[in-house]
Each structure stands twice: as structure tokens, then as C-alpha cells.
């Protein structure tokens, strides 16, 4: 992305912004989807990423490619969303306990909410193992094996040394292998 | 085996997977693998994993096409706001600094200003905590107990005396209710077969059976002290009659003499919260939604029906379809009985449970609606992303499910949090492997007070009283070992409800412990005085029993008098003294009065005219225009007259900023052959003396003038290179000398004095991101890093800065340590915390930089308006005016006196903006006050700013002025005979206080006091020759006859009038003082000696 184009985006030029979004939206969406694994959430995250980037455009220094810079914002946006999901999950659990305990007229008692889980059966054991990984290890795995990004780019996006990315990938691989072995597959 | 070891081979295998092997290393590895089966197996296993991962990921996500089209549309519409925000950040930066000549200008203009007495508005905050010992309490509590083996009705006094079984019948007698006059008791009994409704006297005599149908009859369950079967006049009762069909009940009314048994409405499941309006005309209740077709679920809807059974209204149908009744699903009648308020939520309840759905479901909200039952009009009073637990006359509290902390928002917008379990002993639970948490329950009285029961993992229970505004938290009672927890850390039982007496003097609650239920009765008023006071305990029976009591009513005059809720007002503020507002719209520049009147296009030129910027004295407007073929800088009078073109280069001239005294303008120019090279220039405000400060490729972001106007700071960005360090902050003198630069990304600076400034900015790409605050020395020394923070620095006040970190604000001292002065949860209304890269909040500092107008943008859908001071001691919702889109707020600016904020707010579709006037002082006293929309034209407006030359308003008392300034004002003990104090004025930008004395409208004596150094009032050598040095105690006083004045023909350049005024200036104890006398008539004159005597008397 050339500097003139970026300058136009900084000035709020709608054509330049449209070009920016069109160029990168598919990649950003796929990255968000791969981390969040929820199409609607990825949609929201994609929007958030572009708005964040437009705000932070003044701070883009050009020492990484624009795409890498955009991806680093996307990873951060997605991580924050994951954190929020976890706290929401906790609330959900507490709520279920709370309503299970609630005492009132029998007819006022509320049923426990039903739990729904849609399983993707393509490689259920592997997916379950991936879900066991924490974000610190899961995100490099996704960036490496789905987005096919070089370790140096992943390091740039996550703001950590390449060696750390490599060691996280190693750790993740070993953990996945151990989990799959436990599962017998 | 070849040259690498097994260990090296393993390392190479892993490195190969990550693309980190060189060709030579890969060759070594392949050779090794040929000979080493174990290594080969390991490599194959990892390769298999790689293929499985890739296959799984691609099969899972490749099918998705991309983001929805809405993403592009939203980014486009919201990017406009981002751009405008950056513009206003820039514009705000150039308005800093002291205004020396303004002091004298005020003196001249204020001669003709009118004195106004500021109306004081009292704050309606109140506590309503009952006073102790206001009456000798002989009232009774009536309740159900099984202490003799079957349910009987008992009465006793609140102190436990006089316990009497007033039914004494082998049947079930239960659920008693006092009549409004306290003489009769309604109750249920199956003594004649079915459960029927009876009446009796307070001593159990004079029993009358009201119902006799062959069906069970129930009185509403007295669970929350809100339900009541008795009409306010005591002549009618309502009750429920079981229908033939399972779970069908009919609400009936009946006169207390047994006549007029009327069937009102039939519904599935039981009716909840049955209560009468205060005027006795309506009956409200919660009933299953008649539209609900799921026989197993209960969808509560608030209904209202006339007492005669007519006009059944499902209040829910007046609300948006997505707004279900919130939990707790109750409602509150207004005092006149003509309206009610209720809490609604979109949390799904349609499937029989309060399900939170799966992750990724839409966000949840809770709202409070006011419903006028006559007009059927609904008003949204507030909305939050956190469950609202209770609402009372404009104040409400919120509590996240399962979390112990309560947050109150008072009717004045003040936010207070309280964790009743914070003192619980932490206990490690071996079964769960973690620390157990405390929990709480609460009941709000009909007077707004609340009792909270807090339960600790060690079984201790503490009761707290909280007033309706959430500003007082009073411990009432501590009971050890009363709420034992289970093996998993949860509590086996805690009280669900507390029964308040009508005057909040008493509460009663049940405790289930050791398989027995006991009722506890607590004297709230006495417990406030003595928290060690123990409650009265009465046995209710064996097992877990839920029998709510009823308090005998007391006379109306004994109930705490409540202040009425202030009515929202939307009348234009008194803004006559606020001068003009200027803004740009559709390539023209407009002015208008603050109330929106006299809207005038002052440019009226077919070319582009924009970026209007007031001169510091408010007498000229600089603006950019391409009316002569390319962008140049112009100035004009506020009425559009006297246009002067300042630059005339073939290239671009713009990005300008006035110097603090208005004498100079700094600007950016691209006047050379290479359009990519731009120059930073400075010139006189009259267009002369253009000096090239620097030139280079890249762009300049001007950050500010030093207070004395001798130095400038700017940021230089070079967009042409990929050098990561190519963002520099520069400082230089206005003649281009003493030029220093440092590598740093700086968003904003603040001058500490004429030699030092602080600046903050993002560290650049880092993970996690960090923001840094530096102190810079304008003399070129290396900057000092004052702090590095993972949260974004969002405001830089005079002595503090503010860090936003996802959900919280923390205020820190610029010079101080790393412990925050105060922390505050800022997005209580938002479900989502902010993103570190997103600016979710916006802080527009007041002219004196001690306060800020704050917007909180909830990324899921709303914008809220807050007010904060520089230390976080005050942080409150400014107005309950809410924007329903997070990107509607564009920009805002304060009036120079700090009274008003003008905000630009976009329409929902983002195509136009209008200006809204926020009366900050009024809103601080009354959160229901609404901003006034002052423009109604459908175009995009930007850059709205107040004219800065407002005459001082001498409307303050000395005490009010001291509370505004925060420092002691020295009052003279001597003023010449005949002079009377007319009032005190405060000018926030320079923190000046002016005491005005008048002499029968013949002369004015103003005494200025200002922290810091004496402004350079008399720099001009032509003037300084007239200065006489006189001693004021130990200080050197400067006495001068004559003053600066402005001609009407040239309002930029002041001229010296030797007969204008007499003045005396001196410096003392960190303050600058200046006394000036202006005579309307020449007699009686005031002498130099008189001024010196005044000064001497101020020591």
C-alpha cells in the first residue's frame, strides 16, 4: 500500500478507505473467523479491525508491511473478544446455578437453559484438542497452519521474538500430539 | 549416521516445520532421517499432524465467503467520525496558552457589562434513612408460624413482646395482610375445606369469610412488600381463584362486606406482584403473556386493569417487541397512580428460562421505561448493559449476575460501587481447588432504601443499609455462622427477601438453619446507631418455610417525606453573554448566537471556505479558502467584514494556529517546486514577517505554542520512507533557532512552563501495546520517560493524566508515582470493554484543563455523556441524554467560561450533523436536563467553537469563587470610601479571579488574582517608561497610569491610552495581583496611594 493511499485514508477519503477495506477484508475476516470460529463474531471483529486501523493510521510507521500491521490489530481485536467470551461463559454458568437455586412458587420456577453444542465432525478429536490449547498457543498454530504465515510475520503480529513463536508452536504441537494420543486417535 | 546428533535432528525437524531451516541444514536432516528410524517416525508424526491441522482448518473455514456487505458500509460511515475526531484533536491543541492582552481587554469591555446574579440550584440528593426514636412503636407484625405444629397466624410487637396466636385453628391459616387502617387482617384458611379468604380483627376476633366457591383462593404472596391485596381505601380486596383447568387462575375483587365479587381477568400460571395504584383506580400485576403458546413456559408481562374489570392493558405491548420484562420482573407505580416504571430486557425468556444463549448471541441490555397509562406514551429513562436491580425516582443500581459488587447511578449521575463481601475472609476450598466467593441478596423498600445481605464463605452474614442514591452504606448487623456453604463453595440457603415496614424502620427476614426456619426482626433505626444490636428471633417451624410477614401500617405522617422527582426541563439556557458560535458547513462559514438565533453565512463565497479559528481575543477569525485559486489563509471580522488575505503562494497554505497573544500565526506551506516538500512558517497576524522555520518532505502536525508564545512544538512524519523511527517531535524558537528533535510518536503535549512540556503517544507496534508519557526540555536535553502504560492515555490535564484500560479509567499525577489517584469503571452502560486500539471514550478538556466533557461509546450501540474532574474525584453521568448509535457524537468544544459545551452530533444515517448545547452547570445539578438542539439544518457541520472574548460575569460570591478556584482569594480589608463589592468573576483559562468594586456607577475597581508569574503587561518600552516602582510590603509593585485599548477599526492591534486607567501590579507568594481603576467620570479620582493602601491591606 503506497504512502499516498494511506495519506488519503488519513484524510478520510472515502474512495481510499473503500479500496483499503476491499483489499484486505477477506483476509482480515478469515483471520478473525479462524481465531473466533464464529461467523457473526468474525463479521463484527472485521469491522472493528478496520475502524481501529483507521484510528491508528497515524501510528503506522511502515516498519512492517501494512498487511502485517493490520493483522496485528486483528489478532488483538480477536483476543479481546475471546477474553470477553470467556467472562460471558462464566456468567452463564453462574446464572444457571443461580436460577437452579431460586425458590418461589413452584409454577414460577424456571427451567435450566438448554445447552446447545454444534459439533463439526470433520476431525472432532483434533478440534477438541485445539480447543484445549490456550490462546497463547492456539493463535500461532492457526496463523501458521491455516494462514500459512512465516514465523517472522507471526512474531511481528504478536510482538514477540521469532524464537518465542517457534517455541510456542513446538509446545502446541507436542500438546496436540499428547492429547490425540490420549484420545486414541 | 551423518554429522548431526539425534538432538540436533529433533531440533531441525521442528525448525523445518516452521520454515526455519537453511538448505544445507535440510540436507543434513534428510540424511539423518534416512538412517534414524526413531527420528523418522517422529518427523512423520509431526508431518501428519501438520496435514491434519491444515485439513481441519481449511474444511472448517474455507467455505466462508468473507465479511458481510454491512462491514464496508459501517466502516465507511464511521470513518467520517474518526476523521472529524482527529480534526478536532488538532484544533483543540492550538487553543492552549495564556492570553496576556486579554486581561486588559476584559477590563475595557467589562465596563459596559451587566451584572448578573447567578441563580443557585439546590441539589436534590437525599438519603431518606429513617431517624431513630421518631415514634414510640406499638405497631404489630403479623406472620405465619408452624411453631405449634400447623400453620397459624401470630402477631407480636417489633421487639418480640406480645406474641399471640390469633387464629388457633387446626386448619391451615396463613398469608396474613394488614388492612390500610391497621384494624383488620386478611388471610387464607382451609378451615372449611377449600382454601378461602377471611378477614379478622387484629386480635383474631370478628372473623368473616369472604369467599365460598368450591375452589382454592389465594391472596398475592407478600414476597417483596410491593404486592398488596387491599385497595388504598381499604374497602376492596383482590384475590386469586383457582380455575378448573390446571394452572389457570382468575383475579377477583370483592368488597370487604363480601359483596360485588367480580372476576377481573383469567390467566395461566399465577399472577405476580399484584398491587393497586395509589389512587385506587387501577390494579397492576404480572401475568403470563397471553401470546405465549408454549404450555411449559412462563413469559411475564405487566398488565394493568381498571378496578371494575374494564380496560385490560398489556403494558408490554407498548414497548418494543424485543423488550421483555427484566428480572426481577416487577414494576413501580408513580405516586399519583397514573403511570408506572418497569425494567425491561432483551435477555431471552421465551423458552421458560433466563437463558443467556450461546456465545455470539446478540448483546443484552436492560432498560427502565416510564409508561403513562393515560396517554400510553413510553419514555426510555435509562439503559445499561448490566442487569438493573432496582430503580427509584431516577436513581438505579446495577449488578452483574453472580458478582457481589453493586453499582449505583444516583439521580444526579454520580456513580458509586460497593462490594458488600469485600471484608469476607478468603477460604480455600479443597473440593473446588480455588477460593470460594461470597454472595448477596437484597430488597429495596418502597422508599428506595435497600437492605443487602452479604454472605461469606465462612458462614458469616452481614446486613447493610444503602440509601436510594447509593451514597451511604451503613452496616446494620453481623451474624456469624448463619449461612453455611456447601462442599462446592455454594451456599445451601440465603434469605430471598427482606420485609420492610412502610417507614423503613424495621425489616423482618427468615433464616433457615439446622433444618429450622426462624424469623429475625431488626430495628433498622437503632441498628444504625448500634450495629451490635441483635435482632429478635421467632420460631417459624421445622423445615424450610417461606411465610412472608406483614407490618401493621402506621399513620401517613410518620412516613419519611420524599422529595418529588425533578421534572425534566428543556428550556433554553440563559446564554446571552456567551457571544457567537462559529462553524463550517458546506464550504461556508457561519456564525450564530448560542441559542441558535441569527444564523449567518459570513463567507458567502462560491469557493471553499473552512477551518474557522478564533483569534485569542475573539475579534478576528482566521480561515482557509481557495477563493483565489489555491489554498490560502485569510482573516476576517466575526461578521465577515474586513477580509485580509495573509498568504498568496502558488501552493498550499494551511494548518494554521494563532499564537497565545494573537500576534503571530504558524502555518504549513507547500510553496516550492516540489509539492512533496512542505515548509513550516510563522508570520505576523497582519501577514508581515513571514519566516521559514523548517522544510522537508513529510507532514507537520502542530502540537502547541509555549505559554509565552516564544516556542512551538510539532510532530514531523515522513511518509515516503519505511524508517520506523521517522516520526519526530520538534521544538524550536519562533525565529527557527534552538531547534531540537527527538524520535517519538506524540499525540498531545502540555506545556508545564515556558521551558518544559509533557507529551504522550503510542509506543508504536508492540504486543501488548503500550503508551508512554515523556517530559521534554525545550533546551534540548534528553526527554524523561515519566511512565509506560498498557492502557491508552486519553487525557492530559494540567497536573494529571488519565489512562483508559478496557473498562476502567485511572487518574495519575504527571509528576507523581505509579499508584493511581483514583480508578473508576467507566463503561457501566456498555456490555463490551473497549479495544486498546479503539478510542472508546472521548475527553474534551475544559479551558482551565481541570475538567472534561466525556463521551463513552459502547461499541455495541450507544453513546453516553459524562463529566469528570482532573483527579477522578468527580466522575458522573452528565445527562441521561443517550445516543443510540456509537458514532453519532462527532466533536465538542467548551465555552471559555466553562459553563457550556457545544457538541456536534450526527444523524442516525451519518449524513448530517446538528449542534447541541450542553448546559454543564445545570446538568451537574440535574441529570435529567437535556441538551438543546440549536441547529436544525440537514448538512454536515464541523469546527463549532465559542467566541473567546466573553466579558467576565461578576456573578459569584467569594465563597463560590474559592470553591471554583481551589485557592484562597485575598480580600482587601481596605477599599476607598463609597466602593462596594459588586461580585466576583472567575476566568478558567488563566485561573484568574477578579473582585469588582463599584463606586455608584461612576468608577470600577477590579482586583485580579492569578496563580503563577505576573503576566508581562507592560513589555512595550514605550509604556514601561511610565512605570513607577513602589514597595508593597516586601514586593516590588508596578504603578502605571494609562492602559491598552482597541480601536473599533482595528480590533487586532491594541493601542496605548495614557488616560485609560490607573493600575498597580505585584507578585506575592506564588500569585500575581493586579488592581486597576477605571473612572467613568474623572472625579472623584482615585490616587496611587489609595491603590497601594488596598494592596497593603491584602497581605
Coordinates of N, CA, C and O in Angstrom, one line a residue, chain B residues 66-205:
Chain B
X66 N -16.6 -14.4 3.2 CA -16.0 -13.2 3.6 C -17.0 -12.4 4.4 O -18.1 -12.9 4.7
X67 N -16.6 -11.2 4.8 CA -17.5 -10.5 5.7 C -18.7 -10.0 5.0 O -18.7 -10.0 3.8
X68 N -19.7 -9.7 5.7 CA -21.0 -9.2 5.1 C -20.7 -7.8 4.5 O -19.8 -7.1 4.8
X69 N -21.6 -7.5 3.6 CA -21.5 -6.2 2.9 C -21.7 -5.0 3.9 O -21.2 -3.9 3.7
X70 N -22.3 -5.4 5.0 CA -22.5 -4.3 6.1 C -21.2 -3.8 6.6 O -21.1 -2.6 7.0
X71 N -20.2 -4.6 6.6 CA -18.9 -4.2 7.1 C -18.4 -3.0 6.4 O -18.0 -2.0 7.0
X72 N -18.4 -3.1 5.1 CA -17.9 -1.9 4.3 C -18.8 -0.7 4.6 O -18.2 0.4 4.8
X73 N -20.1 -0.9 4.6 CA -21.0 0.3 4.8 C -20.7 0.9 6.2 O -20.6 2.1 6.3
X74 N -20.5 0.1 7.2 CA -20.3 0.6 8.5 C -18.9 1.3 8.7 O -18.8 2.3 9.3
X75 N -17.9 0.7 8.1 CA -16.6 1.3 8.1 C -16.6 2.6 7.4 O -16.1 3.6 8.0
X76 N -17.3 2.7 6.3 CA -17.4 4.0 5.6 C -18.1 5.1 6.4 O -17.6 6.2 6.5
X77 N -19.2 4.7 7.0 CA -20.0 5.7 7.7 C -19.2 6.2 9.0 O -19.2 7.3 9.4
X78 N -18.5 5.2 9.6 CA -17.9 5.6 10.9 C -16.5 6.2 10.7 O -16.0 6.9 11.6
X79 N -15.9 5.9 9.5 CA -14.6 6.5 9.3 C -14.7 8.1 9.3 O -13.7 8.7 9.6
X80 N -15.8 8.6 8.9 CA -16.0 10.0 8.9 C -15.9 10.6 10.2 O -15.3 11.6 10.5
X81 N -16.4 9.9 11.2 CA -16.3 10.4 12.6 C -14.9 10.3 13.0 O -14.4 11.2 13.7
X82 N -14.2 9.3 12.7 CA -12.8 9.2 13.1 C -12.0 10.4 12.5 O -11.2 11.0 13.2
X83 N -12.2 10.7 11.3 CA -11.5 11.8 10.7 C -11.8 13.1 11.4 O -11.0 13.9 11.7
X84 N -13.1 13.3 11.6 CA -13.5 14.5 12.3 C -12.9 14.6 13.7 O -12.6 15.7 14.2
X85 N -12.9 13.5 14.4 CA -12.3 13.5 15.7 C -10.8 13.9 15.7 O -10.4 14.7 16.5
X86 N -10.1 13.4 14.7 CA -8.7 13.8 14.5 C -8.6 15.3 14.3 O -7.7 16.0 14.8
X87 N -9.5 15.8 13.5 CA -9.5 17.3 13.2 C -9.7 18.1 14.5 O -9.0 19.1 14.7
X88 N -10.6 17.6 15.3 CA -10.9 18.4 16.5 C -9.8 18.2 17.5 O -9.4 19.2 18.2
X89 N -9.1 17.1 17.5 CA -8.0 16.9 18.4 C -6.9 18.0 18.0 O -6.3 18.6 18.8
X90 N -6.7 18.1 16.7 CA -5.8 19.1 16.2 C -6.2 20.5 16.6 O -5.4 21.3 17.1
X91 N -7.4 20.8 16.3 CA -7.9 22.1 16.6 C -7.8 22.5 18.1 O -7.4 23.6 18.4
X92 N -8.1 21.5 18.9 CA -8.0 21.8 20.3 C -6.6 22.1 20.8 O -6.4 22.9 21.7
X93 N -5.7 21.4 20.2 CA -4.3 21.6 20.6 C -3.8 23.1 20.4 O -2.9 23.5 21.0
X94 N -4.4 23.7 19.4 CA -3.9 25.0 19.0 C -4.5 26.1 19.9 O -4.2 27.3 19.7
X95 N -5.4 25.7 20.8 CA -6.1 26.7 21.6 C -5.5 26.9 23.0 O -6.2 27.5 23.8
X96 N -4.3 26.4 23.2 CA -3.8 26.4 24.5 C -3.1 27.7 24.8 O -3.0 28.6 24.0
X97 N -2.6 27.9 26.1 CA -1.8 29.0 26.4 C -2.5 30.2 27.0 O -3.7 30.3 27.0
X98 N -1.7 31.0 27.7 CA -2.3 32.2 28.4 C -2.5 33.3 27.4 O -1.9 33.4 26.4
X99 N -3.4 34.2 27.7 CA -3.7 35.3 26.9 C -3.4 36.6 27.6 O -4.3 37.1 28.4
X100 N -2.3 37.2 27.4 CA -1.9 38.3 28.2 C -2.8 39.5 28.0 O -3.3 40.1 28.9
X101 N -2.9 39.9 26.7 CA -3.7 41.1 26.4 C -5.1 41.0 26.8 O -5.8 42.0 27.0
X102 N -5.6 39.8 26.9 CA -7.0 39.5 27.2 C -7.3 40.2 28.5 O -8.5 40.7 28.7
X103 N -6.4 40.1 29.4 CA -6.6 40.7 30.7 C -7.1 42.1 30.6 O -8.2 42.5 31.1
X104 N -6.3 42.9 29.8 CA -6.7 44.3 29.7 C -8.0 44.5 28.9 O -8.8 45.4 29.1
X105 N -8.1 43.6 27.9 CA -9.3 43.8 27.1 C -10.5 43.5 27.9 O -11.5 44.2 27.7
X106 N -10.4 42.6 28.8 CA -11.6 42.3 29.7 C -12.0 43.6 30.5 O -13.1 43.9 30.7
X107 N -10.9 44.2 30.9 CA -11.2 45.4 31.7 C -12.0 46.4 31.0 O -12.9 47.0 31.4
X108 N -11.5 46.6 29.7 CA -12.2 47.7 28.9 C -13.7 47.3 28.6 O -14.6 48.0 28.8
X109 N -13.8 46.0 28.2 CA -15.1 45.6 27.7 C -16.1 45.4 28.9 O -17.3 45.6 28.8
X110 N -15.5 45.1 30.1 CA -16.4 44.8 31.2 C -17.0 46.0 31.8 O -17.9 45.9 32.6
X111 N -16.5 47.2 31.4 CA -17.1 48.4 31.9 C -18.5 48.5 31.6 O -19.4 48.9 32.4
X112 N -18.8 48.0 30.4 CA -20.2 48.1 30.0 C -21.0 46.8 30.3 O -22.2 46.6 29.9
X113 N -20.3 45.8 30.8 CA -21.1 44.5 31.0 C -22.1 44.7 32.1 O -22.0 45.5 33.1
X114 N -23.1 43.9 32.0 CA -24.2 43.9 33.0 C -23.9 42.9 34.1 O -23.3 41.9 33.9
X115 N -24.3 43.3 35.3 CA -24.1 42.4 36.5 C -25.2 41.4 36.5 O -26.4 41.9 36.4
X116 N -24.9 40.2 36.7 CA -26.0 39.2 36.8 C -25.8 38.4 38.0 O -24.7 38.1 38.4
X117 N -26.8 38.2 38.7 CA -26.8 37.3 39.9 C -27.1 35.9 39.4 O -28.1 35.6 38.9
X118 N -26.1 35.0 39.7 CA -26.3 33.7 39.3 C -27.3 33.0 40.2 O -27.2 33.1 41.4
X119 N -28.3 32.3 39.6 CA -29.2 31.5 40.4 C -28.6 30.3 40.9 O -27.9 29.6 40.2
X120 N -28.7 30.0 42.2 CA -28.2 28.8 42.7 C -29.2 27.7 42.6 O -30.4 27.9 42.9
X121 N -28.8 26.5 42.3 CA -29.8 25.4 42.1 C -29.4 24.4 43.2 O -28.3 24.0 43.3
X122 N -30.4 24.0 44.0 CA -30.1 23.1 45.1 C -30.0 21.7 44.5 O -30.8 21.3 43.6
X123 N -29.2 20.9 45.1 CA -29.1 19.5 44.6 C -30.1 18.7 45.4 O -30.3 18.8 46.6
X124 N -30.9 17.9 44.7 CA -32.0 17.1 45.2 C -31.6 15.8 45.9 O -32.4 15.0 46.3
X125 N -30.3 15.6 46.1 CA -29.9 14.3 46.7 C -30.4 14.2 48.1 O -30.3 15.2 48.9
X126 N -30.9 13.1 48.5 CA -31.4 12.9 49.8 C -31.1 11.5 50.3 O -30.8 10.6 49.4
X127 N -31.3 11.2 51.5 CA -31.0 9.9 52.0 C -32.2 9.1 52.4 O -32.3 7.9 52.2
X128 N -33.2 9.7 53.0 CA -34.4 9.0 53.5 C -34.1 7.9 54.5 O -34.9 7.0 54.6
X129 N -32.9 7.9 55.1 CA -32.7 6.9 56.1 C -33.5 7.3 57.4 O -33.5 8.5 57.8
X130 N -34.3 6.4 57.9 CA -35.2 6.7 59.0 C -34.5 7.2 60.2 O -33.4 6.7 60.5
X131 N -35.1 8.1 60.9 CA -34.5 8.6 62.1 C -34.8 7.7 63.2 O -35.9 7.0 63.2
X132 N -34.0 7.6 64.2 CA -34.2 6.7 65.3 C -35.1 7.4 66.3 O -35.1 8.6 66.5
X133 N -36.0 6.6 66.9 CA -36.8 7.1 68.0 C -37.8 8.2 67.7 O -38.1 9.1 68.4
X134 N -38.3 8.2 66.4 CA -39.2 9.2 66.0 C -40.6 8.9 66.5 O -41.5 9.7 66.5
X135 N -40.9 7.7 66.9 CA -42.2 7.3 67.5 C -42.1 6.2 68.5 O -41.2 5.4 68.4
X136 N -43.0 6.2 69.4 CA -43.0 5.0 70.3 C -43.7 3.9 69.5 O -44.8 4.0 69.0
X137 N -43.0 2.8 69.3 CA -43.5 1.8 68.4 C -44.4 0.8 69.0 O -43.9 -0.1 69.7
X138 N -45.7 0.9 68.8 CA -46.5 -0.1 69.3 C -47.2 -0.9 68.2 O -48.1 -1.7 68.4
X139 N -46.7 -0.7 67.0 CA -47.3 -1.4 65.8 C -47.0 -2.9 65.9 O -46.0 -3.4 66.6
X140 N -47.7 -3.7 65.2 CA -47.6 -5.1 65.3 C -47.1 -5.7 63.9 O -47.3 -5.0 62.9
X141 N -46.5 -6.8 64.0 CA -46.1 -7.6 62.8 C -47.0 -8.8 62.8 O -47.1 -9.5 63.9
X142 N -47.6 -9.1 61.7 CA -48.4 -10.3 61.6 C -47.7 -11.3 60.7 O -47.1 -10.9 59.7
X143 N -47.7 -12.6 61.1 CA -46.9 -13.6 60.3 C -47.5 -15.0 60.5 O -48.2 -15.2 61.5
X144 N -47.1 -15.9 59.7 CA -47.5 -17.3 59.8 C -46.3 -18.0 60.5 O -45.2 -17.8 60.2
X145 N -46.7 -18.9 61.4 CA -45.7 -19.8 62.0 C -46.3 -21.2 62.2 O -47.5 -21.3 62.5
X146 N -45.4 -22.1 62.2 CA -45.8 -23.5 62.5 C -45.2 -24.0 63.8 O -45.0 -25.2 64.0
X147 N -45.0 -23.0 64.7 CA -44.3 -23.4 65.9 C -45.2 -24.3 66.8 O -44.6 -25.0 67.6
X148 N -46.5 -24.3 66.6 CA -47.3 -25.3 67.3 C -47.7 -26.5 66.5 O -48.5 -27.3 66.8
X149 N -47.1 -26.6 65.3 CA -47.3 -27.9 64.5 C -48.1 -27.7 63.3 O -47.9 -28.4 62.3
X150 N -48.9 -26.7 63.2 CA -49.6 -26.4 61.9 C -49.6 -24.9 61.7 O -49.4 -24.1 62.6
X151 N -49.8 -24.4 60.5 CA -49.7 -23.0 60.2 C -50.8 -22.2 60.9 O -52.0 -22.5 60.7
X152 N -50.3 -21.3 61.8 CA -51.2 -20.4 62.5 C -50.7 -19.0 62.2 O -49.6 -18.7 61.8
X153 N -51.6 -18.0 62.5 CA -51.2 -16.6 62.3 C -51.0 -16.0 63.7 O -51.8 -16.1 64.6
X154 N -49.8 -15.3 63.8 CA -49.4 -14.7 65.1 C -49.2 -13.2 64.9 O -48.9 -12.8 63.8
X155 N -49.4 -12.5 65.9 CA -48.9 -11.1 65.9 C -48.0 -10.9 67.1 O -48.0 -11.7 68.1
X156 N -47.1 -9.9 67.0 CA -46.3 -9.5 68.1 C -45.8 -8.1 67.8 O -45.9 -7.6 66.7
X157 N -45.2 -7.4 68.8 CA -44.6 -6.1 68.6 C -43.2 -6.4 68.0 O -42.6 -7.5 68.1
X158 N -42.6 -5.3 67.5 CA -41.3 -5.5 66.8 C -40.2 -5.9 67.7 O -39.2 -6.5 67.3
X159 N -40.4 -5.6 69.0 CA -39.4 -6.0 70.0 C -39.6 -7.5 70.5 O -38.9 -7.9 71.4
X160 N -40.5 -8.2 69.9 CA -40.8 -9.6 70.2 C -41.8 -9.7 71.4 O -42.2 -10.9 71.7
X161 N -42.2 -8.6 71.9 CA -43.2 -8.8 73.0 C -44.6 -9.0 72.5 O -44.9 -8.7 71.3
X162 N -45.4 -9.5 73.3 CA -46.9 -9.7 73.0 C -47.1 -10.7 71.9 O -48.1 -10.6 71.2
X163 N -46.3 -11.8 71.8 CA -46.5 -12.8 70.8 C -47.9 -13.5 71.1 O -48.1 -14.0 72.2
X164 N -48.7 -13.5 70.1 CA -50.1 -14.1 70.2 C -50.5 -14.9 69.0 O -50.3 -14.4 67.9
X165 N -51.0 -16.1 69.3 CA -51.6 -16.9 68.2 C -53.0 -16.4 68.0 O -53.8 -16.7 68.9
X166 N -53.3 -15.7 66.9 CA -54.6 -15.1 66.8 C -55.6 -16.0 66.0 O -56.8 -15.6 65.9
X167 N -55.1 -17.1 65.5 CA -56.1 -18.0 64.7 C -56.4 -19.2 65.6 O -57.6 -19.5 65.8
X168 N -55.3 -19.9 66.0 CA -55.6 -21.1 66.9 C -56.6 -22.0 66.4 O -57.6 -22.3 67.0
X169 N -56.3 -22.5 65.2 CA -57.3 -23.4 64.5 C -56.5 -24.5 63.9 O -55.4 -24.4 63.4
X170 N -57.1 -25.8 64.0 CA -56.3 -26.9 63.5 C -56.1 -26.9 62.0 O -55.3 -27.7 61.5
X171 N -56.8 -26.0 61.2 CA -56.6 -25.9 59.8 C -55.4 -25.1 59.5 O -54.7 -24.6 60.4
X172 N -55.1 -24.9 58.2 CA -54.0 -24.1 57.7 C -54.5 -22.6 57.7 O -55.4 -22.3 56.9
X173 N -53.9 -21.8 58.5 CA -54.2 -20.4 58.4 C -52.9 -19.7 58.0 O -51.9 -19.8 58.8
X174 N -52.9 -18.9 57.0 CA -51.6 -18.3 56.5 C -51.8 -17.1 55.7 O -52.9 -16.7 55.3
X175 N -50.6 -16.5 55.4 CA -50.5 -15.4 54.4 C -51.4 -14.2 54.9 O -52.2 -13.7 54.1
X176 N -51.1 -13.6 56.1 CA -51.9 -12.5 56.6 C -51.5 -11.2 56.0 O -50.3 -11.0 55.6
X177 N -52.5 -10.3 55.8 CA -52.2 -8.9 55.3 C -53.0 -7.9 56.1 O -54.2 -8.0 56.3
X178 N -52.3 -6.9 56.6 CA -53.0 -5.8 57.3 C -53.8 -4.9 56.4 O -53.3 -4.6 55.3
X179 N -54.9 -4.5 56.8 CA -55.7 -3.5 56.0 C -55.0 -2.2 56.2 O -54.2 -2.0 57.1
X180 N -55.2 -1.2 55.2 CA -54.5 0.1 55.3 C -54.7 0.8 56.6 O -53.8 1.6 57.0
X181 N -55.8 0.7 57.3 CA -56.0 1.4 58.5 C -55.5 0.6 59.7 O -55.5 1.0 60.9
X182 N -54.9 -0.6 59.5 CA -54.3 -1.4 60.5 C -55.2 -2.0 61.5 O -54.8 -2.4 62.6
X183 N -56.5 -2.1 61.1 CA -57.5 -2.7 62.0 C -57.9 -4.1 61.7 O -58.3 -4.9 62.6
X184 N -57.8 -4.5 60.4 CA -58.3 -5.8 60.0 C -57.1 -6.5 59.4 O -56.2 -5.9 58.8
X185 N -57.3 -7.8 59.3 CA -56.2 -8.7 58.7 C -56.9 -9.6 57.7 O -57.9 -10.3 58.1
X186 N -56.5 -9.6 56.5 CA -57.0 -10.6 55.5 C -56.0 -11.8 55.6 O -54.8 -11.7 55.8
X187 N -56.6 -13.0 55.4 CA -55.7 -14.2 55.4 C -56.4 -15.3 54.7 O -57.6 -15.3 54.3
X188 N -55.6 -16.4 54.4 CA -56.2 -17.6 53.8 C -56.3 -18.7 54.8 O -55.5 -18.8 55.7
X189 N -57.4 -19.5 54.6 CA -57.6 -20.6 55.5 C -58.4 -21.7 54.8 O -59.3 -21.4 54.0
X190 N -58.0 -23.0 55.1 CA -58.8 -24.1 54.6 C -59.7 -24.7 55.7 O -60.0 -25.9 55.6
X191 N -60.0 -23.9 56.6 CA -60.8 -24.5 57.8 C -62.2 -25.0 57.3 O -62.8 -25.8 58.0
X192 N -62.6 -24.5 56.2 CA -63.9 -25.0 55.7 C -63.8 -25.8 54.4 O -64.7 -25.9 53.6
X193 N -62.6 -26.5 54.2 CA -62.5 -27.3 53.1 C -61.5 -26.7 52.1 O -60.3 -26.9 52.2
X194 N -62.0 -26.0 51.1 CA -61.1 -25.3 50.2 C -60.4 -24.1 50.9 O -60.8 -23.6 51.9
X195 N -59.3 -23.7 50.2 CA -58.6 -22.5 50.8 C -59.5 -21.3 50.4 O -59.8 -21.0 49.2
X196 N -59.9 -20.6 51.5 CA -60.8 -19.4 51.3 C -60.2 -18.2 51.9 O -59.2 -18.3 52.7
X197 N -60.7 -17.0 51.5 CA -60.2 -15.7 52.0 C -61.1 -15.3 53.2 O -62.3 -15.3 53.1
X198 N -60.4 -14.9 54.3 CA -61.1 -14.5 55.5 C -60.6 -13.1 55.9 O -59.5 -12.7 55.5
X199 N -61.4 -12.5 56.8 CA -61.0 -11.2 57.5 C -61.1 -11.5 59.0 O -62.0 -12.2 59.4
X200 N -60.2 -10.8 59.7 CA -60.4 -10.8 61.2 C -59.8 -9.5 61.8 O -59.1 -8.8 61.1
X201 N -60.1 -9.3 63.0 CA -59.5 -8.1 63.7 C -58.1 -8.5 64.1 O -57.7 -9.6 64.0
X202 N -57.4 -7.4 64.6 CA -56.0 -7.6 64.9 C -55.8 -8.6 66.1 O -54.8 -9.2 66.2
X203 N -56.8 -8.8 66.9 CA -56.7 -9.8 68.0 C -57.3 -11.1 67.6 O -57.5 -12.0 68.4
X204 N -57.7 -11.3 66.3 CA -58.2 -12.6 65.9 C -59.7 -12.7 66.0 O -60.3 -13.7 65.6
X205 N -60.4 -11.7 66.5 CA -61.8 -11.7 66.7 C -62.5 -11.3 65.4 O -61.9 -10.8 64.5

